[in-house]
XYZ file of C-alpha atoms in Angstrom:
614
model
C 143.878 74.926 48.471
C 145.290 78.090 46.865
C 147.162 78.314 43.404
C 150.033 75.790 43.147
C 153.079 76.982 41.822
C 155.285 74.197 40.579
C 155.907 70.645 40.097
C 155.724 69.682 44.238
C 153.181 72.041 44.406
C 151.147 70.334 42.155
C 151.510 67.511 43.925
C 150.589 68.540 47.022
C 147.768 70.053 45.570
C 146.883 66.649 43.956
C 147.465 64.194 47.138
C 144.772 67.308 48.980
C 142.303 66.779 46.629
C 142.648 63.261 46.357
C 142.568 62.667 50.219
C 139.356 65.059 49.876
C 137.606 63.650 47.674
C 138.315 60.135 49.433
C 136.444 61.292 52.551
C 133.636 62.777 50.884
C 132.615 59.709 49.080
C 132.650 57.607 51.917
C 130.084 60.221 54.209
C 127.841 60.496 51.213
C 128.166 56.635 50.356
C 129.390 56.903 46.640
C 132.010 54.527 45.583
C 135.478 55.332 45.927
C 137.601 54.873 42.677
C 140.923 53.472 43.000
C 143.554 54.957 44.329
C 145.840 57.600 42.054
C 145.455 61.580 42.272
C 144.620 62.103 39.010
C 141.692 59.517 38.854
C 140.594 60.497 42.358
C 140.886 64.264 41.350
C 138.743 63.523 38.103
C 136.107 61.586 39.494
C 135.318 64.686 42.002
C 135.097 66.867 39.595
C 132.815 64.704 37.174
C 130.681 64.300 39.980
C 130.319 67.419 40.892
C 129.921 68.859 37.514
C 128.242 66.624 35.130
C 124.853 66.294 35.527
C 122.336 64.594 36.738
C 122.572 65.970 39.811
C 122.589 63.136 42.355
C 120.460 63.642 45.492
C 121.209 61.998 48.788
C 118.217 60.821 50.861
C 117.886 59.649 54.249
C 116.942 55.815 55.378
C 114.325 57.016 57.575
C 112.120 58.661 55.027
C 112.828 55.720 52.576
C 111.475 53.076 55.723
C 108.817 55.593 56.105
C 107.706 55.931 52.088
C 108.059 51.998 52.070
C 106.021 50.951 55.183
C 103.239 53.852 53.782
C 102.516 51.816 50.486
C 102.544 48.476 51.937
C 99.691 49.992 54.226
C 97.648 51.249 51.355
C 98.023 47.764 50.135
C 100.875 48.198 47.175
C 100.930 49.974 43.947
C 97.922 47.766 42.682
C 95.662 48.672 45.097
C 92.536 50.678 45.102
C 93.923 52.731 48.000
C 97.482 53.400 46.248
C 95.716 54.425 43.117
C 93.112 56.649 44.472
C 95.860 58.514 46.271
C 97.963 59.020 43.032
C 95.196 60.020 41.173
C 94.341 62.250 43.733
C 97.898 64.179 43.819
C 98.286 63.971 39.789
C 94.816 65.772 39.766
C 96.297 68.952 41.216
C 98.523 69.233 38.712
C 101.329 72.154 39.048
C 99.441 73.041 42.367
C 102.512 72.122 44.675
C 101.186 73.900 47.498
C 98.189 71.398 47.797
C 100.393 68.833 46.734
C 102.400 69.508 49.948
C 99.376 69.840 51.898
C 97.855 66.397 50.672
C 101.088 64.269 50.709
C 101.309 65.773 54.221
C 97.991 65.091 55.711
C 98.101 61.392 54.449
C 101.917 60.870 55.720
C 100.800 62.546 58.648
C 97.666 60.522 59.603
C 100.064 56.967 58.903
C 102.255 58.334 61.260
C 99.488 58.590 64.399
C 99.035 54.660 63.321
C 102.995 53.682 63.650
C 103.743 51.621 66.838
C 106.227 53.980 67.225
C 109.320 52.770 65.452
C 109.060 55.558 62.610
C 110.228 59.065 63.497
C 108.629 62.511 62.909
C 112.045 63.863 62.245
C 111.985 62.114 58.649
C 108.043 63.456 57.361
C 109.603 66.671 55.579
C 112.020 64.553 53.936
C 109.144 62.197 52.964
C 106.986 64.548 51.397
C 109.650 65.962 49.443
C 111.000 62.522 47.933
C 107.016 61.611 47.258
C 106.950 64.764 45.694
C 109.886 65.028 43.382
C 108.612 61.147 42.317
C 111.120 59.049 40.540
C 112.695 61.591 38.354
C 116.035 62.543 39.947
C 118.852 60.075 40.929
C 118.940 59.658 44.299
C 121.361 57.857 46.401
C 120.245 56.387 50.000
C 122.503 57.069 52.386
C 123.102 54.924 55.973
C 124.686 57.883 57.743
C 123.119 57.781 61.256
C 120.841 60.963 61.782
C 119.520 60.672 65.048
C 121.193 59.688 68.297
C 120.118 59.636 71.985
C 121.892 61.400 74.658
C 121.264 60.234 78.500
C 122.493 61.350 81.767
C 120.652 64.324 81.738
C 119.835 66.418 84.624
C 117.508 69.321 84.055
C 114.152 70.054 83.799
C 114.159 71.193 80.075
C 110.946 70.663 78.118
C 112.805 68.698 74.999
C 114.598 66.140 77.941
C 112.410 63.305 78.589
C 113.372 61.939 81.809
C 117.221 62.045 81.799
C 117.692 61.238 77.755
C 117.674 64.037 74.952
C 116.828 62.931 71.348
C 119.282 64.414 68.898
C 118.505 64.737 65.095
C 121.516 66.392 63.104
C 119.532 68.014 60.231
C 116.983 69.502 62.408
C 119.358 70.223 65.689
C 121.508 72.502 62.964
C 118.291 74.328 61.828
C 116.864 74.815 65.540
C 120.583 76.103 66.546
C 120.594 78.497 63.649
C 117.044 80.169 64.193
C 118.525 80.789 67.789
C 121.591 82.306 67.115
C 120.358 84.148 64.091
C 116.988 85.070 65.665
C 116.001 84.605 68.980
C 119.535 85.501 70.786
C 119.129 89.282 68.850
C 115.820 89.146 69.873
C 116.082 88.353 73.366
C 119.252 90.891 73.441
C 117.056 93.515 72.228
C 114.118 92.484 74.667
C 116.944 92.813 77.507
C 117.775 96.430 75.943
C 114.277 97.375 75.719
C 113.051 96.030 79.169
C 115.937 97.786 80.922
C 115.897 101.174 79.827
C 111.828 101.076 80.617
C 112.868 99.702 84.037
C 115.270 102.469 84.718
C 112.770 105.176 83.351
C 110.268 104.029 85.698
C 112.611 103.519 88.080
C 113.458 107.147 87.889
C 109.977 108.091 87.447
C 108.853 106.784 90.804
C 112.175 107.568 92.567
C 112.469 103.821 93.869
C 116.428 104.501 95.521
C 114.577 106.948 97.673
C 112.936 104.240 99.417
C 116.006 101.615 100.052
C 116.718 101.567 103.768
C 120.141 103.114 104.142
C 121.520 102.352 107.646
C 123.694 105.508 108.978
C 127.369 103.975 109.589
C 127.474 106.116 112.649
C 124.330 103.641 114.125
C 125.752 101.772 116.941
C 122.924 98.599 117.976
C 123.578 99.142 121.325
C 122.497 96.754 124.608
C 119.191 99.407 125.060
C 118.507 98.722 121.682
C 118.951 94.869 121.768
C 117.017 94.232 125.547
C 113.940 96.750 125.375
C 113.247 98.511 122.181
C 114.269 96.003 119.669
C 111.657 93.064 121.490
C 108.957 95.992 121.869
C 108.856 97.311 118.219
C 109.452 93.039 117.118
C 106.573 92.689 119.046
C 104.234 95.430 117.610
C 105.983 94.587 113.973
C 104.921 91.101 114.314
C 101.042 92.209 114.978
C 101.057 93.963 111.726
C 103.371 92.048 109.418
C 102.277 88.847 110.767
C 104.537 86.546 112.840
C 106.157 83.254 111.694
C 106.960 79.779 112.784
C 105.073 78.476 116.475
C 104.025 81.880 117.221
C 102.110 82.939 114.018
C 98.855 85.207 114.174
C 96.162 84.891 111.755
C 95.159 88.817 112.703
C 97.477 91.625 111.254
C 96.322 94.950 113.034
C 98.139 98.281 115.327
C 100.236 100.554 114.686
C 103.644 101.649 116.160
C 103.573 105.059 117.657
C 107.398 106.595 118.927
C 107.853 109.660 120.540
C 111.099 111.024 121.925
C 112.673 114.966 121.695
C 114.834 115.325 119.034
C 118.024 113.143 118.322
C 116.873 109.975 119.692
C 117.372 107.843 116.662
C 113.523 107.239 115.758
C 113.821 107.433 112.374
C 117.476 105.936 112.289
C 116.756 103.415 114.419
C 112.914 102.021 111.950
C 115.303 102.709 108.561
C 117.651 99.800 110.335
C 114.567 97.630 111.340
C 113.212 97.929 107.626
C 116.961 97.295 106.579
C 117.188 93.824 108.814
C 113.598 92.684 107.493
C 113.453 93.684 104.054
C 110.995 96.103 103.679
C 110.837 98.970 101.408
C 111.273 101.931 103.633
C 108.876 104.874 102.472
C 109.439 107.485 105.323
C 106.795 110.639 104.705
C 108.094 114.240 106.173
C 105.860 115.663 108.559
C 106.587 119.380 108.297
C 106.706 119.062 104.237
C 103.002 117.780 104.450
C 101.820 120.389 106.567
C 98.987 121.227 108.557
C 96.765 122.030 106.076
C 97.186 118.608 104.263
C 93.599 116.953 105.557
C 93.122 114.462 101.996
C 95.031 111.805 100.010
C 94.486 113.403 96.872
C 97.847 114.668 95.727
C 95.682 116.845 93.435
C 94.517 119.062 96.906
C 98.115 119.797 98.028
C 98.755 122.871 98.464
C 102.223 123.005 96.910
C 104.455 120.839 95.304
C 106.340 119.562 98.377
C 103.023 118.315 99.695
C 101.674 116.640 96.761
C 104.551 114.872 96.531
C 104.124 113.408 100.545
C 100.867 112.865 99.397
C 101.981 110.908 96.318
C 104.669 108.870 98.842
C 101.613 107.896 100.912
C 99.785 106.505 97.642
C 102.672 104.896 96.617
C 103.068 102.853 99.721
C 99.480 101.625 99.807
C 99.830 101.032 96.061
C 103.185 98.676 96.387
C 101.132 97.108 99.214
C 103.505 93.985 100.187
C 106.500 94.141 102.173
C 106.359 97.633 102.949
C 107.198 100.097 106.167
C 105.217 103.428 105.734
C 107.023 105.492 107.955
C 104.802 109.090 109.001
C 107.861 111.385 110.585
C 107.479 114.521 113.124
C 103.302 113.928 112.895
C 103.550 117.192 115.488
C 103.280 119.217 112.084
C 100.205 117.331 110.829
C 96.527 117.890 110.802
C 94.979 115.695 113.122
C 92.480 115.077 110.119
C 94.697 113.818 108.066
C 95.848 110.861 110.555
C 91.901 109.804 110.878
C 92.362 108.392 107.345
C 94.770 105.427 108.353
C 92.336 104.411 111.588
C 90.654 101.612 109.157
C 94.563 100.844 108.232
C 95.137 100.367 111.420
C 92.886 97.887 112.841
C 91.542 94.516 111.777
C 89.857 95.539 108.388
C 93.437 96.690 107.144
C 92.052 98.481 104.592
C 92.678 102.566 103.234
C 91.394 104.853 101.333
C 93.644 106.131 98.874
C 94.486 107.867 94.992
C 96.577 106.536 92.722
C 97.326 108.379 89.324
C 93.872 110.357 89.521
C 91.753 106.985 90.520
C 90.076 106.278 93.636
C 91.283 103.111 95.373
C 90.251 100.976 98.074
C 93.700 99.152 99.499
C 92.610 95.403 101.245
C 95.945 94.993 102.930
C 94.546 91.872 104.768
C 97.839 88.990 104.732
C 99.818 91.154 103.593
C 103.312 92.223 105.416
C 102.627 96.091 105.215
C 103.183 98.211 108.597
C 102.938 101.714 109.721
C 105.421 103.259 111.766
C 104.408 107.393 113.032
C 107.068 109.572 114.984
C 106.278 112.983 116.597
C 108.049 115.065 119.108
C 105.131 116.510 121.570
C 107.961 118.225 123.926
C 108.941 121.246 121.101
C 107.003 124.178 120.811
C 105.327 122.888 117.373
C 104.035 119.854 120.055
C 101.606 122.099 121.295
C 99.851 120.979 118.265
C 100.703 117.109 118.521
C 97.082 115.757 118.271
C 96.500 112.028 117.998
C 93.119 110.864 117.993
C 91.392 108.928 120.027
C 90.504 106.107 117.824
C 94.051 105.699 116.444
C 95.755 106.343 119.763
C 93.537 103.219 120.855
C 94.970 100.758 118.369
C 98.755 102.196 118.444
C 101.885 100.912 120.983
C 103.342 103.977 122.016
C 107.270 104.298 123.027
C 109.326 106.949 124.516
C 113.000 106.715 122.882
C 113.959 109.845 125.053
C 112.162 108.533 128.178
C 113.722 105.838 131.310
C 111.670 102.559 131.345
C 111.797 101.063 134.717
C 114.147 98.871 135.946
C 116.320 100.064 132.526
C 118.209 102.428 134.007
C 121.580 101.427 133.745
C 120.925 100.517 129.975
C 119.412 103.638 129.190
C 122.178 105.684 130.769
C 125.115 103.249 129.247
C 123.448 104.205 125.540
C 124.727 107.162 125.547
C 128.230 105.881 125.975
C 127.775 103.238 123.156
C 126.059 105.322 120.845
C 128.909 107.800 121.317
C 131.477 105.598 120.528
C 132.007 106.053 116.411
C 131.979 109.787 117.205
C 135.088 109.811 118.560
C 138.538 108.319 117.329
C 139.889 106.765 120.461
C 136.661 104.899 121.699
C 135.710 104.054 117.814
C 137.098 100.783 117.558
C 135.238 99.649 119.984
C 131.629 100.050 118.366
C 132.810 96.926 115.789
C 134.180 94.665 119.007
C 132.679 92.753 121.705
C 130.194 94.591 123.888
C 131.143 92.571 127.078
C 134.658 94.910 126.593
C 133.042 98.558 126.555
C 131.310 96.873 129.579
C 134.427 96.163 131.925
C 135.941 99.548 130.568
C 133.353 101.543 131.935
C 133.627 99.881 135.484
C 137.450 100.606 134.831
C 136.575 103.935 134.151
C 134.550 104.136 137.660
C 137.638 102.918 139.419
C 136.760 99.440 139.584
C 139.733 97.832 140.707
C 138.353 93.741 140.125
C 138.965 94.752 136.403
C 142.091 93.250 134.582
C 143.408 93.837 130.903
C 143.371 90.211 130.826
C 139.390 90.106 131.072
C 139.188 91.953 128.187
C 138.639 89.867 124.809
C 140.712 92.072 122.557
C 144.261 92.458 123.267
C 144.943 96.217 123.794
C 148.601 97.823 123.998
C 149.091 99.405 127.478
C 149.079 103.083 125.769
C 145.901 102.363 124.023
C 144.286 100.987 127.131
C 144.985 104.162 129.079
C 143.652 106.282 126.597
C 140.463 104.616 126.157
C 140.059 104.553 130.210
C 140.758 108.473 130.222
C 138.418 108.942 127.404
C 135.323 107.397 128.566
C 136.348 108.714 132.355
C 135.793 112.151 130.943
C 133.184 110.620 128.664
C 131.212 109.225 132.407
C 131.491 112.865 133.435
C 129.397 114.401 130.077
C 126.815 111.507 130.815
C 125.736 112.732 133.711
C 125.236 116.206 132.217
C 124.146 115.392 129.244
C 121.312 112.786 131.080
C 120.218 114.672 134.061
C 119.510 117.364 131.198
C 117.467 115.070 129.051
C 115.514 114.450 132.650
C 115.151 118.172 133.180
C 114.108 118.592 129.549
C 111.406 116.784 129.592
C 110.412 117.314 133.010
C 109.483 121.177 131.851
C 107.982 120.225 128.443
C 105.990 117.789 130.191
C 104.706 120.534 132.813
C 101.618 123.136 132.115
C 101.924 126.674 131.414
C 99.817 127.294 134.849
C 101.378 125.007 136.799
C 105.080 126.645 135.764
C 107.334 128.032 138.981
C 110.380 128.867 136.903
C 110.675 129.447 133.188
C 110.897 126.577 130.403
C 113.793 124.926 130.345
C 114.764 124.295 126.666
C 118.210 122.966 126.132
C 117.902 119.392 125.300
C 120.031 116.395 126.283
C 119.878 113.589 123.478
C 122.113 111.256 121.909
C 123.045 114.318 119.466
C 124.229 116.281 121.874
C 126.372 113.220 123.319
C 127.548 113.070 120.168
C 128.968 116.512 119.384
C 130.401 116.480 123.042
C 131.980 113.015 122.548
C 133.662 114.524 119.208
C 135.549 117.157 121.498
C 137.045 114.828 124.002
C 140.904 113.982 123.930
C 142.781 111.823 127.331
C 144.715 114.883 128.036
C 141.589 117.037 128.949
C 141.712 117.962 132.764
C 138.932 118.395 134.623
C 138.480 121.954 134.004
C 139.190 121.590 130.391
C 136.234 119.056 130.149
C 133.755 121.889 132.009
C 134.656 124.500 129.518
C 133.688 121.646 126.683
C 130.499 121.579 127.906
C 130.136 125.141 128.769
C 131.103 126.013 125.344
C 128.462 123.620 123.822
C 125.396 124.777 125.646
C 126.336 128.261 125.100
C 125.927 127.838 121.184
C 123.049 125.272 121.663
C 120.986 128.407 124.229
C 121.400 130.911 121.600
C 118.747 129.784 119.166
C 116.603 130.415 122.720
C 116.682 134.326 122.312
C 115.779 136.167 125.776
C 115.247 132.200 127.215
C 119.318 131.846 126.776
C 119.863 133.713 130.131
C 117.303 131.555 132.328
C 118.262 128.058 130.398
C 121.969 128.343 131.568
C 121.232 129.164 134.367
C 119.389 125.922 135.103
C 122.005 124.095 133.532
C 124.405 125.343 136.340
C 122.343 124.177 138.952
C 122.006 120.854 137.466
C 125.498 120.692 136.930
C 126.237 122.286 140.665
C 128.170 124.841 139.648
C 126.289 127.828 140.310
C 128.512 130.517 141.644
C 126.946 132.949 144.482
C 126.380 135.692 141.515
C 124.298 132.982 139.316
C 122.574 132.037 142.176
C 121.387 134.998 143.224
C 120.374 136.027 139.384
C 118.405 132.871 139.312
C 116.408 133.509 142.226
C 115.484 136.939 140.589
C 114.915 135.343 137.578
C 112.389 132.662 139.337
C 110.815 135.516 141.412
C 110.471 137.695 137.887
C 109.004 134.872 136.261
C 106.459 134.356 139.049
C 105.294 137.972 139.308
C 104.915 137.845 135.462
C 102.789 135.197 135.442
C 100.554 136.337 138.159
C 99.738 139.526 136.314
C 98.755 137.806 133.056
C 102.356 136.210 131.563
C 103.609 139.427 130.772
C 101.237 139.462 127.681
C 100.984 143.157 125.791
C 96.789 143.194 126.521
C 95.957 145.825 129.359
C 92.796 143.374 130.379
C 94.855 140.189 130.645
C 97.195 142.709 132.393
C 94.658 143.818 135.017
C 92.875 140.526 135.269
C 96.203 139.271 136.336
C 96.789 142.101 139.117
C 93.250 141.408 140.445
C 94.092 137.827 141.054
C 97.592 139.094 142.554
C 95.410 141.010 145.177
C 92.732 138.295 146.319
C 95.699 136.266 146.717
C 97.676 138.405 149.147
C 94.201 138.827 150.866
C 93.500 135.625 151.000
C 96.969 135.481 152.678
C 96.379 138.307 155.200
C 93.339 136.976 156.417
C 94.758 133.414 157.052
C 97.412 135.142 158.633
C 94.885 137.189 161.037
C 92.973 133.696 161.196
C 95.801 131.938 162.721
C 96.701 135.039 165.586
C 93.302 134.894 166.868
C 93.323 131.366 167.181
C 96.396 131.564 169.479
């Protein structure tokens, strides 16, 4: 109460003290003098001071003591004295003491009908112990209470009710806050940082789908290849609900030039279904890469495909192992996933220097390969025959029939976040880019008021003059993809004119789309796309010339001067390959001039043929 300092302090200080000691001798049951501060304040202190020492013990362990004796029969019996001569004969031994009072106290208890509590045994063996030496003082203070209305399924709540003992609820609390909270806290600490370390290790954000913001799910995507891949998806991952299959087998085989979305397009597909997206890089492998043992890379970029490829099977559940531009692969190394593949589902594999066989039987794990056979490198694009067999194989870059319209509106909506005035529209409703477009055509049935978004006459006319001009690139831009792979598609023999090279993919929509403004005129919009397949031929070295040319007869705008040089380019090209390809050998030279000659023979003695005929 602090150190009183005069007369009212003092008695203050008394009336405290007095009201204290008032309320502490009613909880611990001692009699409460009359009333006066100095007789209350003495009385406390006596108490407290003077010994004996008075100890306070609980009515439970008294009822339990009491009902104990009367079962051995009362102090007289032979049971009551056997078990007091058996505790006085271990003397100062309070260890056994303890044990013995225990075991007897404990044993009485598993007779009780149940009206005796656990909670009061300690207390029991401690007042048998102590015997009748020190004053004690029973106290009717209520211990124990019941708590109902309980909802959870915690072990120490029977049913909806939660027994609550004060003395042992404030010892339980304690050892929690004073040693299992630090403890768990320092579990926490410890099982984090070993989570992050070995999520560093094994470079886990390298394999979270990240969907490009740029990806546009367009109606292509949504009517052919998005119920195609589903399809082959739910074959290996195993489909749900009334359709479920018991077999989990294929594989899913794309194949498009480059800047189709293949890879973009499976990282969203993982993304939707929650799969761990482990995407291995073709050209980093190598063709020289023919086992799974990381330790028979031949450099560090490979081991670590390899490892990537381990990894996968290793994780084995819910899991899209992704093999990219497969072109740049050893056929050898693709044999290995053949058992993956079909029904046994199951893979060779090393993990962490070990030999493993992965059973991947029920389990949602699919492989996804890409490869681009129309490059130069796909001269080497070799699938075999027994994987080929069990894979569903899609051209991204290729019209399926009856799609045309779809195929040809994806560039359009793919193009749309590339540039500012059409980008809006990639987060709005489809069925608007859709009446746009025929606005765009000149479709007078159109009205503003179709639309579902309420556009501002200026914005309106810009978006019609954009994808006008935009309608314009399309037809360049798809008519080349046609052309593209046309040639790549054609053999070296069969060859009239020289390889055309310069692609036409959603990439290349893209970069033109970036360029386009409503005030481009027609001739403006030309020299866009002049400008961009002059920089895209001049990777093509002495194939730039011939490429462009093409590209201005697709486009029909080959002057008289081009189209002159292109017939002398075809005719070149011709005589070239007749007289070997215009290799640097002399025999492949002279081969091809012999075969030249028996041609035009051939050709002058049909022609003789025919004039004796007449």
């Amino acid at each position: 109460f602090g150190r009183p300092e005069g007369e009212d302090a003092a008695d203050r200080l008394g009336a405290q003290l007095a009201e204290a000691a008032e309320t502490f001798l009613r909880s611990a049951g001692l009699p409460v003098p009359p009333a006066g501060t100095a007789v209350a304040g003495e009385y406390l202190f006596e108490e407290l001071s003077s010994p004996p020492v008075r100890f306070v013990t609980g009515g439970g362990a008294r009822a339990l003591l009491d009902r104990f004796r009367r079962a051995l029969g009362g102090p007289q019996s032979r049971s009551s004295r056997e078990f007091d001569d058996d505790l006085r004969a271990l003397g100062d031994d309070l260890a056994g003491r303890h044990q013995l009072v225990e075991a007897w106290l404990t044993a009485f208890l598993a007779t009780d009908d149940g009206n005796l509590s656990g909670y009061d045994l300690p207390e029991a063996v401690a007042v048998e112990l102590c015997g009748a030496e020190p004053a004690r003082q029973d106290s009717t203070a209520t211990m124990t209470e019941t708590v109902g209305g309980l909802l959870g399924a915690h072990p120490r709540i029977d049913g909806s009710t939660l027994d609550v003992r004060l003395d042992e609820m404030l010892a339980r609390t304690r050892t929690f806050r004073t040693d299992l909270v630090p403890a768990y806290r320092d579990y926490q600490r410890r099982r984090n940082a070993l989570v992050d370390a070995e999520r560093d290790r094994l470079r886990l954000e390298e394999y979270r789908p990240k969907v490009m913001n740029a990806f546009v799910r367009n109606r292509l995507l949504d009517e052919v290849y998005l119920p195609l891949i589903g399809d082959n998806l739910a074959r290996q991952l195993g489909a749900t609900g009334d359709g479920k299959r018991v077999d989990q087998s294929g594989l899913l085989l794309l194949i498009s030039p480059p800047g189709y979305g293949k890879t973009t397009l499976m990282e969203y597909v993982a993304s939707r279904l929650g799969l761990v997206f482990v995407k291995v890089n073709g050209p980093a492998l190598g063709t020289k890469v023919t086992s799974l043992d990381p330790a028979e890379a031949p450099d560090a970029t490979a081991r670590q495909e390899v490892e990537k490829i381990s990894f996968a099977l290793e994780l084995g559940n819910n899991v899209l192992l992704y093999l990219d531009d497969i072109q740049h692969t050893n056929p050898e190394l693709l044999q290995k996933f053949i058992s993956l593949c079909d029904g046994q589902r199951r893979m060779e594999g090393v993990w962490e220097g070990r030999t493993r066989t992965y059973d991947l039987r029920g389990k949602r794990f699919a492989v996804c390969m890409a490869g681009n056979p129309y490059t130069e490198s796909g001269k080497r694009f070799r699938i075999p025959d027994m994987l080929a067999n069990r894979a569903d194989v899609w051209n991204l870059g290729d019209v399926l029939s009856g799609r045309e319209e779809a195929f040809a509106l994806s560039y359009i909506e793919n193009a749309l976040t590339a540039n500012p005035v059409l980008a809006p529209l990639s987060g709005r409703d489809r069925g608007d880019l859709e009446l746009l477009v025929r606005m765009a055509r000149g479709d007078d049935s159109v009205r503003a008021d179709q639309l579902s978004h309420p556009y501002q006459p200026v914005e309106l006319e810009q978006m019609v003059s954009v994808l006008r001009k935009m309608l314009r690139v399309q037809q360049v831009v798809l008519a080349n993809n046609q052309a593209y792979i046309a040639s790549a598609a054609q053999s070296d023999d069969a060859r009239t004119e020289p390889q055309f090279q310069l692609q036409g993919s959603y990439r290349n929509m893209n970069k033109l789309a970036e360029r386009i403004v409503p005030v481009l005129t027609d001739e403006e919009l030309e020299a866009v796309i002049d400008d961009h397949y002059l920089g895209e031929a001049q990777t093509l070295a002495a194939g730039a010339e011939a490429n462009l040319l093409k590209l201005a007869e697709l486009r029909g705008r080959l002057t008289p001067e081009q189209a002159a040089r292109w017939v002398e380019v075809k005719d070149a090209f011709q005589r070239s390959k007749a007289l070997g390809g215009g290799g640097d050998d002399p025999v492949d030279r002279a081969v091809g001039a012999l075969g030249l000659l028996a041609d035009r023979v051939s050709g002058v003695a049909a022609a003789i043929g025919r004039v004796s005929e007449r």
